PDB file of C-alpha atoms in Angstrom:
ATOM      1  CA  UNK A  12       0.184  -0.015  -0.003  1.00 43.00           C
ATOM      2  CA  UNK A  13       2.689   2.442   0.845  1.00 43.00           C
ATOM      3  CA  UNK A  14       4.653   1.745  -2.410  1.00 42.00           C
ATOM      4  CA  UNK A  15       1.231   2.151  -4.370  1.00 50.00           C
ATOM      5  CA  UNK A  16       0.617   5.716  -2.708  1.00 48.00           C
ATOM      6  CA  UNK A  17       4.344   6.565  -3.422  1.00 50.00           C
ATOM      7  CA  UNK A  18       4.090   5.964  -6.974  1.00 56.00           C
ATOM      8  CA  UNK A  19       0.928   8.435  -7.410  1.00 59.00           C
ATOM      9  CA  UNK A  20       0.965  12.231  -7.412  1.00 74.00           C
ATOM     10  CA  UNK A  21      -0.584  14.363  -4.659  1.00 89.00           C
ATOM     11  CA  UNK A  22      -4.408  13.384  -3.681  1.00 96.00           C
ATOM     12  CA  UNK A  23      -6.884  16.065  -3.865  1.00 97.00           C
ATOM     13  CA  UNK A  24     -10.152  15.973  -2.290  1.00 97.00           C
ATOM     14  CA  UNK A  25     -12.941  17.911  -4.013  1.00 97.00           C
ATOM     15  CA  UNK A  26     -15.914  18.447  -1.718  1.00 96.00           C
ATOM     16  CA  UNK A  27     -18.716  21.046  -0.993  1.00 95.00           C
ATOM     17  CA  UNK A  28     -17.657  24.425   0.811  1.00 94.00           C
ATOM     18  CA  UNK A  29     -16.981  25.090   4.315  1.00 95.00           C
ATOM     19  CA  UNK A  30     -19.265  26.307   6.763  1.00 95.00           C
ATOM     20  CA  UNK A  31     -20.716  26.034  10.431  1.00 96.00           C
ATOM     21  CA  UNK A  32     -16.988  25.833  11.357  1.00 94.00           C
ATOM     22  CA  UNK A  33     -16.551  22.455   9.416  1.00 96.00           C
ATOM     23  CA  UNK A  34     -13.794  22.445   6.715  1.00 96.00           C
ATOM     24  CA  UNK A  35     -16.548  21.013   4.520  1.00 96.00           C
ATOM     25  CA  UNK A  36     -19.941  21.141   5.688  1.00 95.00           C
ATOM     26  CA  UNK A  37     -21.637  18.428   3.363  1.00 95.00           C
ATOM     27  CA  UNK A  38     -22.733  15.480   5.384  1.00 96.00           C
ATOM     28  CA  UNK A  39     -21.166  13.075   2.493  1.00 96.00           C
ATOM     29  CA  UNK A  40     -17.990  14.962   2.220  1.00 97.00           C
ATOM     30  CA  UNK A  41     -16.912  15.528   5.835  1.00 97.00           C
ATOM     31  CA  UNK A  42     -16.252  11.740   6.470  1.00 98.00           C
ATOM     32  CA  UNK A  43     -13.985  11.570   3.362  1.00 98.00           C
ATOM     33  CA  UNK A  44     -11.938  14.290   4.714  1.00 98.00           C
ATOM     34  CA  UNK A  45     -11.625  12.927   8.386  1.00 98.00           C
ATOM     35  CA  UNK A  46     -10.781   9.438   6.938  1.00 98.00           C
ATOM     36  CA  UNK A  47      -7.581  11.103   4.867  1.00 97.00           C
ATOM     37  CA  UNK A  48      -6.789  12.823   8.080  1.00 97.00           C
ATOM     38  CA  UNK A  49      -6.974   9.567  10.141  1.00 97.00           C
ATOM     39  CA  UNK A  50      -4.988   8.024   7.849  1.00 96.00           C
ATOM     40  CA  UNK A  51      -2.571  10.840   8.103  1.00 94.00           C
ATOM     41  CA  UNK A  52      -2.523  11.296   4.232  1.00 92.00           C
ATOM     42  CA  UNK A  53      -1.549  14.546   3.079  1.00 94.00           C
ATOM     43  CA  UNK A  54      -4.036  16.075   0.625  1.00 96.00           C
ATOM     44  CA  UNK A  55      -4.987  19.390  -0.945  1.00 96.00           C
ATOM     45  CA  UNK A  56      -8.730  20.280  -0.305  1.00 96.00           C
ATOM     46  CA  UNK A  57     -10.420  21.974  -3.232  1.00 96.00           C
ATOM     47  CA  UNK A  58     -14.171  23.021  -3.262  1.00 95.00           C
ATOM     48  CA  UNK A  59     -16.852  22.467  -6.026  1.00 91.00           C
ATOM     49  CA  UNK A  60     -19.715  25.203  -5.948  1.00 85.00           C
ATOM     50  CA  UNK A  61     -21.658  24.762  -9.033  1.00 82.00           C
ATOM     51  CA  UNK A  62     -23.102  20.851  -8.846  1.00 84.00           C
ATOM     52  CA  UNK A  63     -25.219  21.019  -5.876  1.00 80.00           C
ATOM     53  CA  UNK A  64     -27.073  17.798  -6.828  1.00 79.00           C
ATOM     54  CA  UNK A  65     -23.890  15.926  -8.027  1.00 89.00           C
ATOM     55  CA  UNK A  66     -23.875  12.235  -6.489  1.00 92.00           C
ATOM     56  CA  UNK A  67     -19.837  12.085  -7.391  1.00 94.00           C
ATOM     57  CA  UNK A  68     -19.008  14.399  -4.956  1.00 96.00           C
ATOM     58  CA  UNK A  69     -17.065  14.013  -2.822  1.00 97.00           C
ATOM     59  CA  UNK A  70     -14.355  12.639  -4.851  1.00 96.00           C
ATOM     60  CA  UNK A  71     -10.375  12.042  -4.624  1.00 97.00           C
ATOM     61  CA  UNK A  72      -8.039  12.467  -7.675  1.00 96.00           C
ATOM     62  CA  UNK A  73      -4.362  11.842  -8.137  1.00 94.00           C
ATOM     63  CA  UNK A  74      -3.082  12.543 -11.602  1.00 91.00           C
ATOM     64  CA  UNK A  75      -5.020  10.586 -14.034  1.00 92.00           C
ATOM     65  CA  UNK A  76      -6.926   8.477 -11.029  1.00 94.00           C
ATOM     66  CA  UNK A  77     -10.338   9.426  -9.867  1.00 95.00           C
ATOM     67  CA  UNK A  78     -12.551   7.808  -6.948  1.00 96.00           C
ATOM     68  CA  UNK A  79     -15.895   8.977  -7.266  1.00 96.00           C
ATOM     69  CA  UNK A  80     -18.426   8.772  -4.475  1.00 96.00           C
ATOM     70  CA  UNK A  81     -21.124   7.265  -6.428  1.00 93.00           C
ATOM     71  CA  UNK A  82     -19.210   4.072  -7.456  1.00 88.00           C
ATOM     72  CA  UNK A  83     -18.129   0.634  -5.675  1.00 80.00           C
ATOM     73  CA  UNK A  84     -19.744   1.528  -2.425  1.00 88.00           C
ATOM     74  CA  UNK A  85     -18.546   5.261  -2.324  1.00 94.00           C
ATOM     75  CA  UNK A  86     -15.418   6.890  -2.216  1.00 96.00           C
ATOM     76  CA  UNK A  87     -13.921   5.604   0.840  1.00 96.00           C
ATOM     77  CA  UNK A  88     -14.645   1.797  -0.483  1.00 95.00           C
ATOM     78  CA  UNK A  89     -12.996   2.869  -3.638  1.00 95.00           C
ATOM     79  CA  UNK A  90      -9.693   4.084  -2.026  1.00 95.00           C
ATOM     80  CA  UNK A  91      -9.554   0.760  -0.157  1.00 95.00           C
ATOM     81  CA  UNK A  92     -10.305  -1.287  -3.121  1.00 94.00           C
ATOM     82  CA  UNK A  93      -7.589   0.461  -5.436  1.00 93.00           C
ATOM     83  CA  UNK A  94      -4.964   0.310  -2.574  1.00 93.00           C
ATOM     84  CA  UNK A  95      -4.652   4.066  -2.021  1.00 94.00           C
ATOM     85  CA  UNK A  96      -5.541   4.057   1.664  1.00 95.00           C
ATOM     86  CA  UNK A  97      -7.244   1.154   3.962  1.00 97.00           C
ATOM     87  CA  UNK A  98      -7.712   1.811   7.522  1.00 97.00           C
ATOM     88  CA  UNK A  99      -9.907  -1.402   7.669  1.00 97.00           C
ATOM     89  CA  UNK A 100      -7.547  -4.104   6.964  1.00 94.00           C
ATOM     90  CA  UNK A 101      -7.390  -5.506  10.715  1.00 94.00           C
ATOM     91  CA  UNK A 102     -11.232  -5.002  11.319  1.00 96.00           C
ATOM     92  CA  UNK A 103     -13.196  -5.726   8.012  1.00 93.00           C
ATOM     93  CA  UNK A 104     -13.386  -9.411   8.992  1.00 94.00           C
ATOM     94  CA  UNK A 105     -15.023  -8.620  12.338  1.00 96.00           C
ATOM     95  CA  UNK A 106     -18.832  -8.978  12.231  1.00 97.00           C
ATOM     96  CA  UNK A 107     -19.564  -6.542  15.057  1.00 97.00           C
ATOM     97  CA  UNK A 108     -17.398  -3.966  12.988  1.00 98.00           C
ATOM     98  CA  UNK A 109     -19.440  -4.668  10.064  1.00 97.00           C
ATOM     99  CA  UNK A 110     -22.471  -4.285  11.894  1.00 98.00           C
ATOM    100  CA  UNK A 111     -21.636  -0.818  13.519  1.00 98.00           C
ATOM    101  CA  UNK A 112     -20.575   0.556  10.340  1.00 97.00           C
ATOM    102  CA  UNK A 113     -23.964  -0.446   8.369  1.00 97.00           C
ATOM    103  CA  UNK A 114     -25.873   0.885  11.307  1.00 98.00           C
ATOM    104  CA  UNK A 115     -24.065   4.398  11.029  1.00 98.00           C
ATOM    105  CA  UNK A 116     -24.583   4.294   7.217  1.00 97.00           C
ATOM    106  CA  UNK A 117     -27.916   3.296   7.314  1.00 97.00           C
ATOM    107  CA  UNK A 118     -29.950   4.544  10.269  1.00 98.00           C
ATOM    108  CA  UNK A 119     -27.886   7.546  11.360  1.00 98.00           C
ATOM    109  CA  UNK A 120     -27.480   8.777   7.624  1.00 98.00           C
ATOM    110  CA  UNK A 121     -31.207   8.606   7.064  1.00 98.00           C
ATOM    111  CA  UNK A 122     -31.831  10.417  10.310  1.00 98.00           C
ATOM    112  CA  UNK A 123     -29.399  13.407   8.905  1.00 98.00           C
ATOM    113  CA  UNK A 124     -31.269  13.298   5.590  1.00 97.00           C
ATOM    114  CA  UNK A 125     -34.587  13.509   7.186  1.00 97.00           C
ATOM    115  CA  UNK A 126     -33.595  16.499   9.506  1.00 96.00           C
ATOM    116  CA  UNK A 127     -31.653  18.358   6.460  1.00 96.00           C
ATOM    117  CA  UNK A 128     -34.258  18.013   4.149  1.00 96.00           C
ATOM    118  CA  UNK A 129     -37.487  17.248   5.810  1.00 95.00           C
ATOM    119  CA  UNK A 130     -37.548  17.869   9.356  1.00 89.00           C
ATOM    120  CA  UNK A 131     -36.171  21.357   9.630  1.00 82.00           C
ATOM    121  CA  UNK A 132     -36.195  24.628   7.875  1.00 84.00           C
ATOM    122  CA  UNK A 133     -34.440  25.071   4.467  1.00 87.00           C
ATOM    123  CA  UNK A 134     -31.598  27.425   6.027  1.00 91.00           C
ATOM    124  CA  UNK A 135     -28.790  24.858   6.499  1.00 94.00           C
ATOM    125  CA  UNK A 136     -29.550  23.078   3.166  1.00 94.00           C
ATOM    126  CA  UNK A 137     -29.313  26.102   1.415  1.00 93.00           C
ATOM    127  CA  UNK A 138     -26.206  27.309   2.986  1.00 93.00           C
ATOM    128  CA  UNK A 139     -24.425  24.122   2.252  1.00 94.00           C
ATOM    129  CA  UNK A 140     -25.700  23.510  -1.318  1.00 93.00           C
ATOM    130  CA  UNK A 141     -27.322  26.456  -2.808  1.00 91.00           C
ATOM    131  CA  UNK A 142     -25.963  29.679  -1.707  1.00 90.00           C
ATOM    132  CA  UNK A 143     -23.871  30.117  -4.421  1.00 89.00           C
ATOM    133  CA  UNK A 144     -26.521  29.568  -7.133  1.00 88.00           C
ATOM    134  CA  UNK A 145     -28.939  32.176  -8.313  1.00 89.00           C
ATOM    135  CA  UNK A 146     -31.806  32.495  -5.906  1.00 85.00           C
ATOM    136  CA  UNK A 147     -34.672  31.150  -7.916  1.00 88.00           C
ATOM    137  CA  UNK A 148     -32.575  28.344  -9.082  1.00 89.00           C
ATOM    138  CA  UNK A 149     -31.355  27.419  -5.454  1.00 89.00           C
ATOM    139  CA  UNK A 150     -34.986  27.464  -4.230  1.00 90.00           C
ATOM    140  CA  UNK A 151     -36.058  25.124  -7.010  1.00 92.00           C
ATOM    141  CA  UNK A 152     -33.452  22.739  -6.682  1.00 92.00           C
ATOM    142  CA  UNK A 153     -34.213  22.552  -2.968  1.00 93.00           C
ATOM    143  CA  UNK A 154     -37.872  21.716  -3.431  1.00 93.00           C
ATOM    144  CA  UNK A 155     -36.576  19.116  -6.011  1.00 94.00           C
ATOM    145  CA  UNK A 156     -34.165  17.395  -3.480  1.00 94.00           C
ATOM    146  CA  UNK A 157     -36.909  17.281  -0.630  1.00 95.00           C
ATOM    147  CA  UNK A 158     -39.252  15.312  -3.313  1.00 95.00           C
ATOM    148  CA  UNK A 159     -36.216  13.089  -4.027  1.00 95.00           C
ATOM    149  CA  UNK A 160     -35.466  12.431  -0.345  1.00 96.00           C
ATOM    150  CA  UNK A 161     -39.021  11.849   0.580  1.00 97.00           C
ATOM    151  CA  UNK A 162     -39.210   9.180  -2.085  1.00 97.00           C
ATOM    152  CA  UNK A 163     -35.769   7.666  -0.803  1.00 96.00           C
ATOM    153  CA  UNK A 164     -37.115   7.453   2.785  1.00 97.00           C
ATOM    154  CA  UNK A 165     -40.395   6.213   1.648  1.00 97.00           C
ATOM    155  CA  UNK A 166     -42.168   9.420   3.282  1.00 97.00           C
ATOM    156  CA  UNK A 167     -45.926  10.136   1.918  1.00 96.00           C
ATOM    157  CA  UNK A 168     -48.610  12.378   3.362  1.00 93.00           C
ATOM    158  CA  UNK A 169     -50.020   9.017   4.838  1.00 96.00           C
ATOM    159  CA  UNK A 170     -47.188   7.717   6.865  1.00 97.00           C
ATOM    160  CA  UNK A 171     -45.171  10.748   7.483  1.00 96.00           C
ATOM    161  CA  UNK A 172     -45.680  10.734  11.476  1.00 96.00           C
ATOM    162  CA  UNK A 173     -45.040   6.862  11.606  1.00 97.00           C
ATOM    163  CA  UNK A 174     -41.918   7.112   9.634  1.00 97.00           C
ATOM    164  CA  UNK A 175     -40.583  10.159  11.593  1.00 97.00           C
ATOM    165  CA  UNK A 176     -40.984   7.869  14.626  1.00 97.00           C
ATOM    166  CA  UNK A 177     -39.197   4.974  13.100  1.00 98.00           C
ATOM    167  CA  UNK A 178     -36.220   7.160  11.849  1.00 98.00           C
ATOM    168  CA  UNK A 179     -35.771   8.778  15.525  1.00 98.00           C
ATOM    169  CA  UNK A 180     -36.282   5.304  17.004  1.00 98.00           C
ATOM    170  CA  UNK A 181     -33.360   3.576  15.126  1.00 98.00           C
ATOM    171  CA  UNK A 182     -31.247   6.829  15.532  1.00 98.00           C
ATOM    172  CA  UNK A 183     -31.903   6.268  19.329  1.00 98.00           C
ATOM    173  CA  UNK A 184     -30.904   2.731  19.099  1.00 98.00           C
ATOM    174  CA  UNK A 185     -27.688   3.495  17.289  1.00 98.00           C
ATOM    175  CA  UNK A 186     -26.367   6.283  19.598  1.00 98.00           C
ATOM    176  CA  UNK A 187     -27.197   3.719  22.392  1.00 98.00           C
ATOM    177  CA  UNK A 188     -25.052   1.220  20.837  1.00 98.00           C
ATOM    178  CA  UNK A 189     -22.358   2.948  19.833  1.00 98.00           C
ATOM    179  CA  UNK A 190     -22.101   4.722  23.276  1.00 98.00           C
ATOM    180  CA  UNK A 191     -21.988   1.343  24.744  1.00 98.00           C
ATOM    181  CA  UNK A 192     -19.167   0.072  22.317  1.00 98.00           C
ATOM    182  CA  UNK A 193     -17.128   3.277  22.733  1.00 98.00           C
ATOM    183  CA  UNK A 194     -17.104   3.744  26.463  1.00 97.00           C
ATOM    184  CA  UNK A 195     -14.121   5.748  27.128  1.00 96.00           C
ATOM    185  CA  UNK A 196     -11.826   4.615  24.560  1.00 97.00           C
ATOM    186  CA  UNK A 197     -10.611   6.843  21.705  1.00 96.00           C
ATOM    187  CA  UNK A 198     -11.452   4.480  19.057  1.00 98.00           C
ATOM    188  CA  UNK A 199     -14.287   2.115  18.361  1.00 98.00           C
ATOM    189  CA  UNK A 200     -12.321  -0.918  17.464  1.00 97.00           C
ATOM    190  CA  UNK A 201      -8.599  -2.067  18.045  1.00 91.00           C
ATOM    191  CA  UNK A 202      -7.633   1.316  19.708  1.00 93.00           C
ATOM    192  CA  UNK A 203      -7.179   2.798  16.278  1.00 96.00           C
ATOM    193  CA  UNK A 204      -8.967   4.559  13.934  1.00 97.00           C
ATOM    194  CA  UNK A 205     -10.839   2.855  11.211  1.00 98.00           C
ATOM    195  CA  UNK A 206     -13.565   4.050   8.455  1.00 98.00           C
ATOM    196  CA  UNK A 207     -16.249   3.316  11.341  1.00 98.00           C
ATOM    197  CA  UNK A 208     -14.522   6.366  13.185  1.00 98.00           C
ATOM    198  CA  UNK A 209     -14.426   8.413  10.092  1.00 98.00           C
ATOM    199  CA  UNK A 210     -18.239   7.892   9.191  1.00 98.00           C
ATOM    200  CA  UNK A 211     -19.289   8.533  12.629  1.00 98.00           C
ATOM    201  CA  UNK A 212     -17.153  11.408  13.491  1.00 98.00           C
ATOM    202  CA  UNK A 213     -18.310  13.108  10.299  1.00 98.00           C
ATOM    203  CA  UNK A 214     -21.895  12.249  11.165  1.00 98.00           C
ATOM    204  CA  UNK A 215     -21.475  13.609  14.854  1.00 98.00           C
ATOM    205  CA  UNK A 216     -19.905  16.691  13.954  1.00 98.00           C
ATOM    206  CA  UNK A 217     -22.321  17.707  11.460  1.00 98.00           C
ATOM    207  CA  UNK A 218     -25.035  16.837  13.548  1.00 98.00           C
ATOM    208  CA  UNK A 219     -23.769  19.085  16.253  1.00 97.00           C
ATOM    209  CA  UNK A 220     -22.375  21.967  14.406  1.00 97.00           C
ATOM    210  CA  UNK A 221     -24.611  22.040  11.374  1.00 96.00           C
ATOM    211  CA  UNK A 222     -28.010  21.094  12.590  1.00 95.00           C
ATOM    212  CA  UNK A 223     -30.099  23.799  14.470  1.00 93.00           C
ATOM    213  CA  UNK A 224     -30.544  23.492  18.338  1.00 93.00           C
ATOM    214  CA  UNK A 225     -34.229  22.653  17.950  1.00 94.00           C
ATOM    215  CA  UNK A 226     -32.924  19.463  16.106  1.00 95.00           C
ATOM    216  CA  UNK A 227     -34.395  16.420  17.714  1.00 97.00           C
ATOM    217  CA  UNK A 228     -31.387  14.299  16.366  1.00 97.00           C
ATOM    218  CA  UNK A 229     -28.803  16.620  17.965  1.00 97.00           C
ATOM    219  CA  UNK A 230     -30.505  16.346  21.138  1.00 97.00           C
ATOM    220  CA  UNK A 231     -30.531  12.599  21.100  1.00 98.00           C
ATOM    221  CA  UNK A 232     -26.822  12.627  20.369  1.00 98.00           C
ATOM    222  CA  UNK A 233     -26.282  15.280  23.193  1.00 98.00           C
ATOM    223  CA  UNK A 234     -27.639  12.841  25.596  1.00 97.00           C
ATOM    224  CA  UNK A 235     -24.444  10.565  25.408  1.00 98.00           C
ATOM    225  CA  UNK A 236     -21.709  12.457  26.879  1.00 98.00           C
ATOM    226  CA  UNK A 237     -18.787  10.018  25.933  1.00 98.00           C
ATOM    227  CA  UNK A 238     -19.909  10.265  22.256  1.00 98.00           C
ATOM    228  CA  UNK A 239     -19.869  14.106  22.339  1.00 98.00           C
ATOM    229  CA  UNK A 240     -16.460  14.018  24.138  1.00 98.00           C
ATOM    230  CA  UNK A 241     -15.133  11.714  21.488  1.00 98.00           C
ATOM    231  CA  UNK A 242     -16.222  13.945  18.717  1.00 98.00           C
ATOM    232  CA  UNK A 243     -14.719  16.924  20.549  1.00 97.00           C
ATOM    233  CA  UNK A 244     -11.336  15.306  21.053  1.00 97.00           C
ATOM    234  CA  UNK A 245     -10.867  13.929  17.534  1.00 97.00           C
ATOM    235  CA  UNK A 246     -12.191  17.281  16.038  1.00 96.00           C
ATOM    236  CA  UNK A 247      -9.593  19.069  18.175  1.00 95.00           C
ATOM    237  CA  UNK A 248      -6.940  16.546  17.077  1.00 94.00           C
ATOM    238  CA  UNK A 249      -7.522  15.951  13.682  1.00 93.00           C
ATOM    239  CA  UNK A 250      -9.766  18.667  12.214  1.00 91.00           C
ATOM    240  CA  UNK A 251      -8.893  22.008  14.086  1.00 86.00           C
ATOM    241  CA  UNK A 252      -5.212  21.229  14.246  1.00 68.00           C
ATOM    242  CA  UNK A 253      -4.927  21.277  10.359  1.00 59.00           C
ATOM    243  CA  UNK A 254      -6.854  24.539   9.775  1.00 56.00           C
ATOM    244  CA  UNK A 255      -5.745  26.597  12.658  1.00 41.00           C
ATOM    245  CA  UNK A 256      -2.779  27.993  11.103  1.00 34.00           C
ATOM    246  CA  UNK A 257      -4.483  29.320   8.095  1.00 30.00           C
ATOM    247  CA  UNK A 258      -8.052  30.888   7.200  1.00 34.00           C
ATOM    248  CA  UNK A 259     -10.424  29.063   5.062  1.00 35.00           C
ATOM    249  CA  UNK A 260     -10.068  30.328   1.548  1.00 36.00           C
ATOM    250  CA  UNK A 261     -13.002  31.517  -0.834  1.00 37.00           C
ATOM    251  CA  UNK A 262     -12.831  28.894  -3.565  1.00 39.00           C
ATOM    252  CA  UNK A 263     -13.110  29.449  -7.300  1.00 40.00           C
ATOM    253  CA  UNK A 264     -15.665  27.106  -8.814  1.00 42.00           C
ATOM    254  CA  UNK A 265     -13.272  26.474 -11.475  1.00 39.00           C
ATOM    255  CA  UNK A 266     -10.529  25.260  -9.280  1.00 40.00           C
ATOM    256  CA  UNK A 267     -12.306  22.192  -8.065  1.00 38.00           C
ATOM    257  CA  UNK A 268     -13.972  20.104 -10.976  1.00 40.00           C
ATOM    258  CA  UNK A 269     -11.235  20.118 -13.589  1.00 37.00           C
ATOM    259  CA  UNK A 270      -7.896  20.758 -12.093  1.00 38.00           C
ATOM    260  CA  UNK A 271      -5.539  18.226 -10.374  1.00 35.00           C
ATOM    261  CA  UNK A 272      -3.450  18.989  -7.418  1.00 35.00           C
ATOM    262  CA  UNK A 273       0.062  20.226  -7.189  1.00 32.00           C
ATOM    263  CA  UNK A 274       2.711  17.864  -7.711  1.00 30.00           C
ATOM    264  CA  UNK A 275       3.674  18.341  -3.897  1.00 26.00           C
ATOM    265  CA  UNK A 276       1.915  16.889  -0.702  1.00 25.00           C
ATOM    266  CA  UNK A 277      -0.089  19.246   1.091  1.00 32.00           C
ATOM    267  CA  UNK A 278      -2.922  19.295   3.568  1.00 33.00           C
ATOM    268  CA  UNK A 279      -3.861  23.162   3.540  1.00 37.00           C
ATOM    269  CA  UNK A 280      -6.027  24.697   0.793  1.00 37.00           C
ATOM    270  CA  UNK A 281      -4.110  27.194  -1.272  1.00 39.00           C
ATOM    271  CA  UNK A 282      -5.237  30.649  -2.118  1.00 44.00           C
ATOM    272  CA  UNK A 283      -4.309  31.537  -5.854  1.00 38.00           C
ATOM    273  CA  UNK A 284      -2.580  34.655  -6.833  1.00 43.00           C
ATOM    274  CA  UNK A 285      -4.836  37.171  -8.974  1.00 47.00           C
ATOM    275  CA  UNK A 286      -3.914  36.417 -12.436  1.00 45.00           C
ATOM    276  CA  UNK A 287      -5.475  36.485 -15.658  1.00 52.00           C
ATOM    277  CA  UNK A 288      -7.911  33.678 -16.485  1.00 51.00           C
ATOM    278  CA  UNK A 289      -6.647  31.195 -19.089  1.00 57.00           C
ATOM    279  CA  UNK A 290      -8.671  29.952 -22.030  1.00 59.00           C
ATOM    280  CA  UNK A 291      -9.368  26.559 -20.265  1.00 53.00           C
ATOM    281  CA  UNK A 292     -10.782  28.647 -17.289  1.00 53.00           C
ATOM    282  CA  UNK A 293     -12.969  30.925 -19.636  1.00 54.00           C
ATOM    283  CA  UNK A 294     -14.311  27.731 -21.263  1.00 54.00           C
ATOM    284  CA  UNK A 295     -15.227  26.182 -17.782  1.00 52.00           C
ATOM    285  CA  UNK A 296     -17.151  29.408 -16.893  1.00 57.00           C
ATOM    286  CA  UNK A 297     -19.156  28.927 -20.318  1.00 58.00           C
ATOM    287  CA  UNK A 298     -19.795  25.631 -19.196  1.00 57.00           C
ATOM    288  CA  UNK A 299     -21.147  26.548 -15.770  1.00 56.00           C
ATOM    289  CA  UNK A 300     -23.320  29.013 -17.568  1.00 56.00           C
ATOM    290  CA  UNK A 301     -24.671  25.967 -19.463  1.00 57.00           C
ATOM    291  CA  UNK A 302     -25.057  23.905 -16.580  1.00 57.00           C
ATOM    292  CA  UNK A 303     -27.232  26.432 -14.837  1.00 58.00           C
ATOM    293  CA  UNK A 304     -29.424  26.578 -18.011  1.00 59.00           C
ATOM    294  CA  UNK A 305     -29.637  22.959 -18.410  1.00 62.00           C
ATOM    295  CA  UNK A 306     -30.735  22.808 -14.625  1.00 62.00           C
ATOM    296  CA  UNK A 307     -33.585  25.207 -15.268  1.00 58.00           C
ATOM    297  CA  UNK A 308     -34.839  23.022 -17.946  1.00 59.00           C
ATOM    298  CA  UNK A 309     -34.290  19.887 -15.777  1.00 62.00           C
ATOM    299  CA  UNK A 310     -36.465  21.601 -13.020  1.00 59.00           C
ATOM    300  CA  UNK A 311     -39.346  22.676 -15.256  1.00 60.00           C
ATOM    301  CA  UNK A 312     -39.448  19.063 -16.579  1.00 63.00           C
ATOM    302  CA  UNK A 313     -39.706  17.794 -13.006  1.00 58.00           C
ATOM    303  CA  UNK A 314     -42.124  20.228 -12.073  1.00 56.00           C
ATOM    304  CA  UNK A 315     -44.350  19.239 -14.883  1.00 61.00           C
ATOM    305  CA  UNK A 316     -43.956  15.582 -14.138  1.00 56.00           C
ATOM    306  CA  UNK A 317     -45.005  16.037 -10.322  1.00 56.00           C
ATOM    307  CA  UNK A 318     -47.817  18.168 -11.323  1.00 55.00           C
ATOM    308  CA  UNK A 319     -49.284  15.364 -13.438  1.00 54.00           C
ATOM    309  CA  UNK A 320     -48.520  12.586 -10.627  1.00 51.00           C
ATOM    310  CA  UNK A 321     -51.078  11.172  -8.327  1.00 49.00           C
ATOM    311  CA  UNK A 322     -49.685  13.185  -5.363  1.00 46.00           C
ATOM    312  CA  UNK A 323     -48.499  10.399  -3.163  1.00 50.00           C
ATOM    313  CA  UNK A 324     -45.229  12.117  -2.257  1.00 50.00           C
ATOM    314  CA  UNK A 325     -46.087  15.675  -1.144  1.00 52.00           C
ATOM    315  CA  UNK A 326     -43.218  18.410  -1.055  1.00 50.00           C
ATOM    316  CA  UNK A 327     -44.547  19.959   2.132  1.00 51.00           C
ATOM    317  CA  UNK A 328     -42.412  23.259   1.914  1.00 47.00           C
ATOM    318  CA  UNK A 329     -43.632  26.694   2.150  1.00 49.00           C
ATOM    319  CA  UNK A 330     -42.204  29.718   0.841  1.00 48.00           C
ATOM    320  CA  UNK A 331     -41.266  30.695   4.460  1.00 46.00           C
ATOM    321  CA  UNK A 332     -38.508  27.953   4.424  1.00 47.00           C
ATOM    322  CA  UNK A 333     -36.571  30.349   1.942  1.00 45.00           C
ATOM    323  CA  UNK A 334     -36.825  33.633   3.915  1.00 48.00           C
ATOM    324  CA  UNK A 335     -33.217  34.255   4.003  1.00 42.00           C
ATOM    325  CA  UNK A 336     -31.722  37.083   5.494  1.00 43.00           C
TER     326      UNK A 336
END
């Protein structure tokens, strides 16, 4: 594994932008960031601001190599399968470890999806995904994602209350089991970090920092002092330590989707000096405008489709949800 890494160029993690005091606020991106930090792999962090509904993000690239989040079980599994970095080689055969990770990636992931898109107002989702898009497009894409999430979670107007109770019940069970497993240890298994730590720490930090104080899920997590202490300790060691020496840069959309990282290893985002745009960047910006236009067309088609449906899945969103300051 070490030889394989040495042969490659520097890694670049492309994620969604930082906010809520997180290096990347996307609940799918923060585990990938933490995984590389736990593995002590130097990497460059770049941000994609123009594809809010892309399931390829986060992705890791190095030279001609790319590991997308929508293939082979996600970006972490892809990195392991391809021999880039594997924190799980000592625990992947332990049934209890497999069960705990599946519980985090299903029950707790569903709970975050529910809170972000259904159980709270639109402000956190807008800040993470849509604040860099024109307001009407961001608003419509939000409604579209609410519809998609309700379908994914199997929520209809008839079963909404029952599904909410089930989602929170499973989250409660998951937190209780994780708390009992962790005890006072630093990591969940073998006294060393694994991808279970990456996915749960990402979940915990997102829940504690990005969800509002009125969040039911947040209050349930706060009820387990050892899980909160665990999140605080690892955040201080692996997240805050890497970002305290420099402020988080404002990212240019063109810097994250089409460019590779520099030839040297670096764990800090780099601000680029002001310079005249190249032809490649101008072309990329033209494509970004085309992307926005195609999104408008896609949304109009989406609205026409759901307008003619039987209404089993309702959006349940008012205009007040987007009353941003």
